[in-house]
Tab-separated table of C-alpha atoms and ligand atoms in Angstrom:
chain	number	residue	atom	x	y	z
A	1	MET	CA	0.000	0.000	0.000
A	2	ALA	CA	1.552	3.325	-1.087
A	3	LEU	CA	2.497	5.773	1.636
A	4	ASN	CA	0.662	9.061	1.361
A	5	VAL	CA	3.358	11.261	2.847
A	6	SER	CA	3.191	15.021	3.358
A	7	PRO	CA	6.166	17.316	2.634
A	8	LEU	CA	7.109	17.282	6.328
A	9	THR	CA	7.332	14.297	8.666
A	10	LEU	CA	7.757	15.028	12.374
A	11	GLY	CA	10.810	13.391	13.956
A	12	THR	CA	10.754	12.236	17.565
A	13	SER	CA	14.251	10.973	18.350
A	14	GLY	CA	14.337	13.256	21.417
A	15	LEU	CA	10.717	12.786	22.526
A	16	GLY	CA	10.351	11.517	26.098
A	17	ARG	CA	14.115	11.503	26.683
A	18	ASN	CA	14.956	10.913	30.358
A	19	THR	CA	11.299	10.904	31.412
A	20	GLU	CA	10.070	8.570	34.145
A	21	PRO	CA	6.709	6.851	33.726
A	22	GLY	CA	4.033	8.832	35.597
A	23	SER	CA	6.211	11.964	35.973
A	24	SER	CA	5.238	15.539	35.102
A	25	GLU	CA	8.013	15.448	32.444
A	26	GLU	CA	6.288	12.478	30.844
A	27	GLU	CA	2.988	14.351	30.894
A	28	ALA	CA	4.639	17.301	29.101
A	29	ALA	CA	6.071	14.918	26.478
A	30	VAL	CA	2.622	13.350	25.942
A	31	GLY	CA	1.269	16.864	25.338
A	32	ILE	CA	3.880	17.380	22.613
A	33	ALA	CA	3.035	13.958	21.120
A	34	VAL	CA	-0.681	14.826	21.026
A	35	ASP	CA	0.208	18.038	19.184
A	36	LEU	CA	2.319	16.116	16.636
A	37	LEU	CA	-0.323	13.411	16.090
A	38	THR	CA	-3.122	15.934	15.548
A	39	SER	CA	-1.137	18.249	13.242
A	40	THR	CA	-1.688	18.648	9.499
A	41	HIS	CA	1.430	16.554	8.782
A	42	ALA	CA	0.735	13.000	7.699
A	43	PHE	CA	3.280	11.073	9.781
A	44	VAL	CA	5.391	11.022	12.917
A	45	ASP	CA	8.742	9.198	12.709
A	46	THR	CA	10.009	7.189	15.673
A	47	SER	CA	12.099	4.090	16.356
A	48	ASN	CA	12.369	1.247	18.832
A	49	ASN	CA	15.494	2.788	20.373
A	50	TYR	CA	14.648	6.518	20.377
A	51	SER	CA	15.051	7.867	23.912
A	52	ALA	CA	15.636	4.220	24.950
A	53	GLY	CA	12.061	3.294	24.018
A	54	ARG	CA	10.449	6.300	25.691
A	55	SER	CA	9.649	8.009	22.353
A	56	GLU	CA	7.357	5.111	21.388
A	57	ALA	CA	5.993	4.812	24.939
A	58	VAL	CA	5.022	8.507	25.002
A	59	LEU	CA	3.459	8.250	21.533
A	60	GLY	CA	1.503	5.218	22.798
A	61	LEU	CA	0.137	7.255	25.721
A	62	ALA	CA	-0.875	10.010	23.299
A	63	ILE	CA	-2.606	7.492	21.001
A	64	ALA	CA	-4.510	6.060	23.982
A	65	ARG	CA	-5.678	9.589	24.787
A	66	ILE	CA	-6.750	10.774	21.338
A	67	GLY	CA	-7.949	7.543	19.746
A	68	GLU	CA	-6.673	4.681	17.664
A	69	ASP	CA	-6.851	6.552	14.360
A	70	ALA	CA	-3.707	8.410	15.433
A	71	ALA	CA	-1.856	5.087	15.381
A	72	THR	CA	-2.054	5.043	11.580
A	73	ARG	CA	0.182	8.134	11.591
A	74	VAL	CA	3.183	6.549	13.306
A	75	LEU	CA	6.144	5.175	11.338
A	76	SER	CA	8.744	3.201	13.264
A	77	LYS	CA	11.956	1.235	12.908
A	78	VAL	CA	13.444	-2.006	14.187
A	79	ASP	CA	16.690	-1.810	16.127
A	80	CYS	CA	19.416	-4.228	17.118
A	81	ASP	CA	19.494	-5.682	20.627
A	82	SER	CA	21.018	-2.843	22.658
A	83	GLU	CA	23.073	-5.228	24.809
A	84	THR	CA	24.345	-7.805	22.344
A	85	GLY	CA	24.087	-5.946	19.036
A	86	ALA	CA	22.193	-8.924	17.588
A	87	PHE	CA	20.239	-7.893	14.512
A	88	ASP	CA	18.863	-11.027	12.903
A	89	ARG	CA	15.405	-12.321	11.967
A	90	GLU	CA	14.511	-13.140	15.550
A	91	ARG	CA	15.612	-9.736	16.861
A	92	VAL	CA	13.610	-7.902	14.179
A	93	LEU	CA	10.420	-9.768	15.119
A	94	ARG	CA	11.042	-9.041	18.823
A	95	SER	CA	11.799	-5.385	18.111
A	96	PHE	CA	8.524	-5.055	16.172
A	97	ASP	CA	6.584	-6.701	19.024
A	98	GLU	CA	8.149	-4.254	21.522
A	99	THR	CA	7.139	-1.353	19.274
A	100	CYS	CA	3.559	-2.613	18.938
A	101	ALA	CA	3.249	-3.078	22.712
A	102	ARG	CA	4.496	0.453	23.444
A	103	LEU	CA	2.320	2.080	20.800
A	104	GLY	CA	-0.713	-0.102	21.559
A	105	VAL	CA	-1.074	-1.179	17.917
A	106	ASP	CA	-0.785	-4.443	16.010
A	107	ARG	CA	0.222	-3.075	12.621
A	108	LEU	CA	2.168	-0.170	11.128
A	109	PRO	CA	2.125	1.699	7.786
A	110	LEU	CA	5.959	1.548	7.559
A	111	LEU	CA	8.714	-0.276	9.415
A	112	HIS	CA	12.356	0.558	8.659
A	113	LEU	CA	15.501	-1.425	9.225
A	114	HIS	CA	17.296	1.117	11.441
A	115	ASP	CA	21.052	1.736	11.510
A	116	PRO	CA	22.177	-1.786	10.517
A	117	TYR	CA	25.742	-1.256	11.705
A	118	THR	CA	26.213	-4.291	13.976
A	119	VAL	CA	25.769	-6.719	11.077
A	120	THR	CA	27.244	-6.801	7.602
A	121	PHE	CA	25.127	-6.112	4.545
A	122	ASP	CA	25.347	-9.810	3.619
A	123	GLU	CA	24.219	-10.890	7.106
A	124	ALA	CA	21.277	-8.492	7.032
A	125	MET	CA	20.196	-9.688	3.577
A	126	GLY	CA	20.938	-13.409	4.075
A	127	THR	CA	18.824	-16.342	5.274
A	128	GLY	CA	17.729	-15.811	8.873
A	129	GLY	CA	18.766	-12.166	8.579
A	130	ALA	CA	16.978	-8.956	9.542
A	131	VAL	CA	15.546	-8.219	6.102
A	132	GLU	CA	13.973	-11.674	5.829
A	133	ALA	CA	11.879	-10.828	8.913
A	134	LEU	CA	10.847	-7.453	7.514
A	135	ILE	CA	9.664	-9.121	4.307
A	136	GLU	CA	7.714	-11.664	6.386
A	137	LEU	CA	6.032	-8.860	8.322
A	138	ARG	CA	5.028	-7.175	5.069
A	139	GLU	CA	3.754	-10.429	3.568
A	140	SER	CA	1.688	-11.147	6.672
A	141	GLY	CA	0.087	-7.696	6.416
A	142	ARG	CA	1.344	-6.524	9.815
A	143	VAL	CA	3.288	-3.742	8.091
A	144	ASP	CA	2.227	-2.138	4.837
A	145	ASN	CA	5.705	-1.018	3.757
A	146	ILE	CA	9.306	-1.747	4.666
A	147	GLY	CA	12.203	0.682	4.525
A	148	VAL	CA	15.855	1.145	5.342
A	149	ALA	CA	16.982	4.088	7.468
A	150	ALA	CA	20.572	5.102	8.211
A	151	GLY	CA	23.331	7.523	7.235
A	152	PRO	CA	26.214	6.377	5.034
A	153	ALA	CA	25.297	6.859	1.374
A	154	PRO	CA	27.474	3.995	0.020
A	155	LEU	CA	25.780	1.526	2.390
A	156	MET	CA	22.326	2.895	1.624
A	157	ALA	CA	23.005	2.592	-2.117
A	158	ARG	CA	23.508	-1.172	-1.630
A	159	TYR	CA	20.266	-1.599	0.310
A	160	VAL	CA	18.278	0.474	-2.195
A	161	ALA	CA	19.712	-1.565	-5.100
A	162	THR	CA	18.299	-4.808	-3.614
A	163	GLY	CA	14.859	-3.679	-4.787
A	164	VAL	CA	13.121	-5.170	-1.727
A	165	PHE	CA	12.386	-1.921	0.135
A	166	ASP	CA	9.446	0.427	-0.347
A	167	ALA	CA	11.108	3.414	1.338
A	168	VAL	CA	14.512	4.853	2.186
A	169	LEU	CA	15.503	7.349	4.882
A	170	ILE	CA	18.943	8.988	4.911
A	171	HIS	CA	20.029	11.626	7.445
A	172	ASN	CA	22.471	14.537	7.289
A	173	ARG	CA	23.475	13.693	3.693
A	174	PHE	CA	21.126	15.951	1.747
A	175	THR	CA	21.484	19.394	3.247
A	176	LEU	CA	23.073	22.741	2.422
A	177	VAL	CA	26.312	21.169	3.708
A	178	ASP	CA	26.367	17.622	2.297
A	179	GLN	CA	24.607	16.150	-0.738
A	180	SER	CA	26.134	12.667	-0.849
A	181	ALA	CA	22.677	11.036	-0.647
A	182	ALA	CA	21.553	12.624	-3.938
A	183	PRO	CA	22.429	9.679	-6.251
A	184	VAL	CA	20.852	7.202	-3.804
A	185	PHE	CA	17.674	9.249	-3.627
A	186	ALA	CA	17.613	9.461	-7.444
A	187	ASP	CA	17.915	5.668	-7.714
A	188	ALA	CA	15.205	5.183	-5.080
A	189	ARG	CA	12.871	7.561	-6.923
A	190	GLU	CA	13.393	5.642	-10.156
A	191	ARG	CA	12.438	2.458	-8.333
A	192	GLY	CA	9.218	4.073	-7.097
A	193	MET	CA	10.363	4.103	-3.475
A	194	THR	CA	9.308	6.773	-0.976
A	195	VAL	CA	12.270	9.024	-0.117
A	196	PHE	CA	12.623	10.510	3.367
A	197	ASN	CA	15.346	13.102	3.921
A	198	ALA	CA	16.046	13.402	7.649
A	199	ALA	CA	17.859	16.121	9.597
A	200	PRO	CA	17.815	19.063	7.144
A	201	PHE	CA	19.430	21.209	9.882
A	202	GLY	CA	22.326	18.765	10.261
A	203	ALA	CA	20.820	18.331	13.733
A	204	GLY	CA	22.341	21.609	14.771
A	205	ILE	CA	24.496	24.150	12.996
A	206	LEU	CA	21.978	24.919	10.232
A	207	VAL	CA	19.487	26.016	12.849
A	208	THR	CA	21.814	27.640	15.400
A	209	GLY	CA	24.321	29.138	12.970
A	210	PRO	CA	28.043	29.073	13.729
A	211	ARG	CA	28.762	29.143	17.453
A	212	GLU	CA	30.813	27.457	20.159
A	213	GLY	CA	29.690	23.832	20.431
A	214	ALA	CA	27.644	23.847	17.188
A	215	GLU	CA	27.332	20.380	15.664
A	216	TYR	CA	26.828	18.872	12.233
A	217	GLY	CA	25.596	15.282	12.032
A	218	TYR	CA	25.972	14.737	15.819
A	219	ARG	CA	29.659	15.775	15.849
A	220	PRO	CA	31.319	19.125	16.613
A	221	ALA	CA	31.370	21.290	13.490
A	222	PRO	CA	35.012	21.978	12.471
A	223	PRO	CA	36.196	25.608	12.126
A	224	ASP	CA	36.089	25.617	8.301
A	225	LEU	CA	32.437	24.516	8.371
A	226	GLN	CA	31.619	27.125	11.019
A	227	GLU	CA	33.149	29.754	8.745
A	228	TRP	CA	31.212	28.504	5.672
A	229	VAL	CA	27.905	28.458	7.545
A	230	GLY	CA	28.615	32.014	8.736
A	231	ARG	CA	28.967	33.136	5.111
A	232	VAL	CA	25.722	31.398	4.135
A	233	GLU	CA	23.964	32.924	7.138
A	234	ARG	CA	25.000	36.372	5.882
A	235	VAL	CA	23.586	35.573	2.405
A	236	CYS	CA	20.302	34.581	4.094
A	237	ALA	CA	20.227	37.752	6.206
A	238	SER	CA	20.919	39.992	3.197
A	239	ASN	CA	17.847	38.445	1.542
A	240	GLY	CA	15.680	38.914	4.642
A	241	VAL	CA	15.327	35.191	5.469
A	242	SER	CA	16.720	33.031	8.259
A	243	LEU	CA	19.316	30.274	7.924
A	244	PRO	CA	16.921	27.557	9.248
A	245	ALA	CA	14.215	28.595	6.766
A	246	VAL	CA	16.679	28.271	3.881
A	247	ALA	CA	18.092	24.976	5.234
A	248	LEU	CA	14.579	23.547	5.466
A	249	HIS	CA	13.547	24.725	1.998
A	250	TYR	CA	16.719	23.256	0.482
A	251	SER	CA	15.130	19.864	1.173
A	252	LEU	CA	11.472	20.821	0.678
A	253	ARG	CA	12.097	22.152	-2.845
A	254	SER	CA	14.075	19.130	-4.058
A	255	PRO	CA	12.345	16.827	-6.559
A	256	LEU	CA	14.405	13.971	-5.070
A	257	VAL	CA	12.660	14.156	-1.690
A	258	ASP	CA	9.115	13.026	-0.895
A	259	SER	CA	9.179	14.033	2.757
A	260	THR	CA	11.630	15.904	4.975
A	261	ILE	CA	11.943	14.712	8.568
A	262	VAL	CA	12.640	17.382	11.178
A	263	GLY	CA	13.214	16.714	14.873
A	264	VAL	CA	10.477	18.423	16.903
A	265	SER	CA	10.562	17.111	20.438
A	266	SER	CA	10.236	20.293	22.464
A	267	PRO	CA	7.188	22.542	23.095
A	268	GLY	CA	6.391	25.034	20.354
A	269	ARG	CA	8.765	23.514	17.803
A	270	ARG	CA	5.997	22.183	15.549
A	271	ALA	CA	4.419	25.640	15.245
A	272	GLN	CA	7.869	27.168	14.543
A	273	LEU	CA	8.477	24.527	11.912
A	274	ASP	CA	5.197	25.376	10.191
A	275	GLU	CA	6.278	29.031	10.105
A	276	LEU	CA	9.631	28.112	8.552
A	277	ALA	CA	7.887	25.930	5.963
A	278	ALA	CA	5.550	28.811	5.038
A	279	THR	CA	8.434	31.302	4.601
A	280	PRO	CA	8.899	32.337	0.957
A	281	ILE	CA	12.557	32.067	-0.066
A	282	PRO	CA	13.741	34.556	-2.740
A	283	GLU	CA	15.072	32.642	-5.763
A	284	GLU	CA	18.391	34.597	-5.682
A	285	VAL	CA	19.288	32.949	-2.368
A	286	TRP	CA	20.120	29.664	-4.086
A	287	SER	CA	22.514	31.149	-6.644
A	288	GLU	CA	24.123	33.361	-3.995
A	289	ILE	CA	24.723	30.319	-1.786
A	290	GLU	CA	26.175	28.478	-4.760
A	291	ALA	CA	28.533	31.421	-5.267
A	292	VAL	CA	29.849	30.911	-1.712
A	293	GLY	CA	31.295	27.622	-3.002
A	294	PRO	CA	30.873	24.034	-1.852
A	295	ALA	CA	30.678	23.432	1.891
A	296	PRO	CA	33.562	21.651	3.590
A	297	SER	CA	31.370	18.705	4.593
A	298	PRO	CA	32.681	16.843	7.626
A	299	VAL	CA	30.793	13.686	6.587
A	300	ASP	CA	33.224	10.841	5.862
A	301	ASP	CA	31.562	7.612	4.722
A	302	SER	CA	34.697	6.172	3.135
A	303	ALA	CA	34.589	3.186	5.519
A	304	TYR	CA	31.383	2.071	3.738
A	305	ALA	CA	32.593	2.611	0.154
B	1	NAP	N1	19.057	6.670	11.218
B	1	NAP	C1	17.869	7.263	11.164
B	1	NAP	O1	16.867	6.659	10.815
B	1	NAP	C2	17.711	8.717	11.562
B	1	NAP	C3	18.852	9.461	11.891
B	1	NAP	C4	18.681	10.798	12.203
B	1	NAP	C5	17.420	11.361	12.239
B	1	NAP	N2	16.310	10.598	11.973
B	1	NAP	C6	14.941	11.167	12.069
B	1	NAP	O2	14.963	12.484	11.599
B	1	NAP	C7	14.578	13.384	12.636
B	1	NAP	C8	15.326	14.667	12.468
B	1	NAP	O3	16.692	14.517	12.814
B	1	NAP	P1	17.369	15.377	13.968
B	1	NAP	O4	16.317	15.748	14.942
B	1	NAP	O5	18.541	14.636	14.453
B	1	NAP	O6	17.941	16.628	13.171
B	1	NAP	P2	17.311	17.994	12.578
B	1	NAP	O7	15.896	17.821	12.241
B	1	NAP	O8	18.241	18.451	11.507
B	1	NAP	O9	17.496	19.018	13.756
B	1	NAP	C9	16.706	18.962	14.886
B	1	NAP	C10	17.171	20.076	15.798
B	1	NAP	O10	16.682	21.300	15.309
B	1	NAP	C11	15.941	21.950	16.323
B	1	NAP	N3	14.767	22.568	15.689
B	1	NAP	C12	13.771	21.948	15.008
B	1	NAP	N4	12.904	22.851	14.534
B	1	NAP	C13	13.377	24.058	14.927
B	1	NAP	C14	12.922	25.382	14.749
B	1	NAP	N5	11.815	25.655	14.065
B	1	NAP	N6	13.658	26.369	15.286
B	1	NAP	C15	14.771	26.118	15.986
B	1	NAP	N7	15.248	24.874	16.189
B	1	NAP	C16	14.556	23.870	15.661
B	1	NAP	C17	15.532	20.884	17.304
B	1	NAP	O11	15.518	21.470	18.581
B	1	NAP	P3	14.743	20.850	19.840
B	1	NAP	O12	15.402	19.545	20.125
B	1	NAP	O13	14.987	21.848	20.893
B	1	NAP	O14	13.326	20.723	19.426
B	1	NAP	C18	16.642	19.862	17.177
B	1	NAP	O15	17.699	20.188	18.066
B	1	NAP	C19	14.822	12.626	13.951
B	1	NAP	O16	14.043	13.112	15.017
B	1	NAP	C20	14.441	11.231	13.519
B	1	NAP	O17	13.025	11.098	13.542
B	1	NAP	C21	16.454	9.292	11.614
């Protein structure tokens, strides 16, 4: 069944982080989850291991509060065993059961293979491997679509080329700073897959701008990147738009991307995101950013080539 995505998907990797069941912090997180699940955006993206399972648990509490229909708006992912790293057929089925129990559902529109770094590509694809279980879940009708979600473009290219997945999600590799996912997205589009581009802000510096401690792709941004982002921020300012608005629209305007996933786990973020998405970006911004020259991307996926 095709996924009817909207241009934005709401990411919840930080939702419920460090909350105790029954605490006031949990209650605040459930409030955010209710807001996400009742927004105009089609889907909320989570995973078995986000916030050590608390992201799914908080979404489950929100679903219980607002009604089962909301459950059709949650996309999740299977993760390896956090203690042993096991990521085989058995672990995938267990991971899916854990997800269903937390969310209070028995089926999902999309289930991704998430960050398959503890097994080789051949192990994941082989008999008794993780992908075999995902295919079984799709065949049994418990999930409508299966996907693969991770970072390194060379690894993702191999998974996409198998032809077994309905969707692909790549993070931090299709932004103002790094475009290494572009050929993988193009291949996925040709295969009729749904393309999710996650983390258009590089999870940091493209929303904060250059500053002490700014990160790109969950690592400290090196000085040359800080300097480049500063130059781009000045281009944005001279055109009367903000850096995060431009960073977001870089993904939203791309014909390679079906849906852009932004992390929105704190109060008010979803409304701010809607404002950024509604901001008109003057066409000149793109050529002026191009004139700044290519970004010194800190992403190094050579280990996966
Ligand atoms: N392997 C994978 O499958 C994978 C990997 C990475 C990401 N993802 C998915 O993609 C989502 C997005 O990734 P991400 O959250 O790491 O990176 P991101 O979307 O590039 O950046 C999120 C950061 O931007 C901030 N932010 C969001 N909207 C903002 C706004 N309007 N104004 C100011 N700040 C804003 C958030 O702050 P607050 O935290 O304060 O709200 C958060 O710190 C994740 O939540 C997850 O669902 C999947």
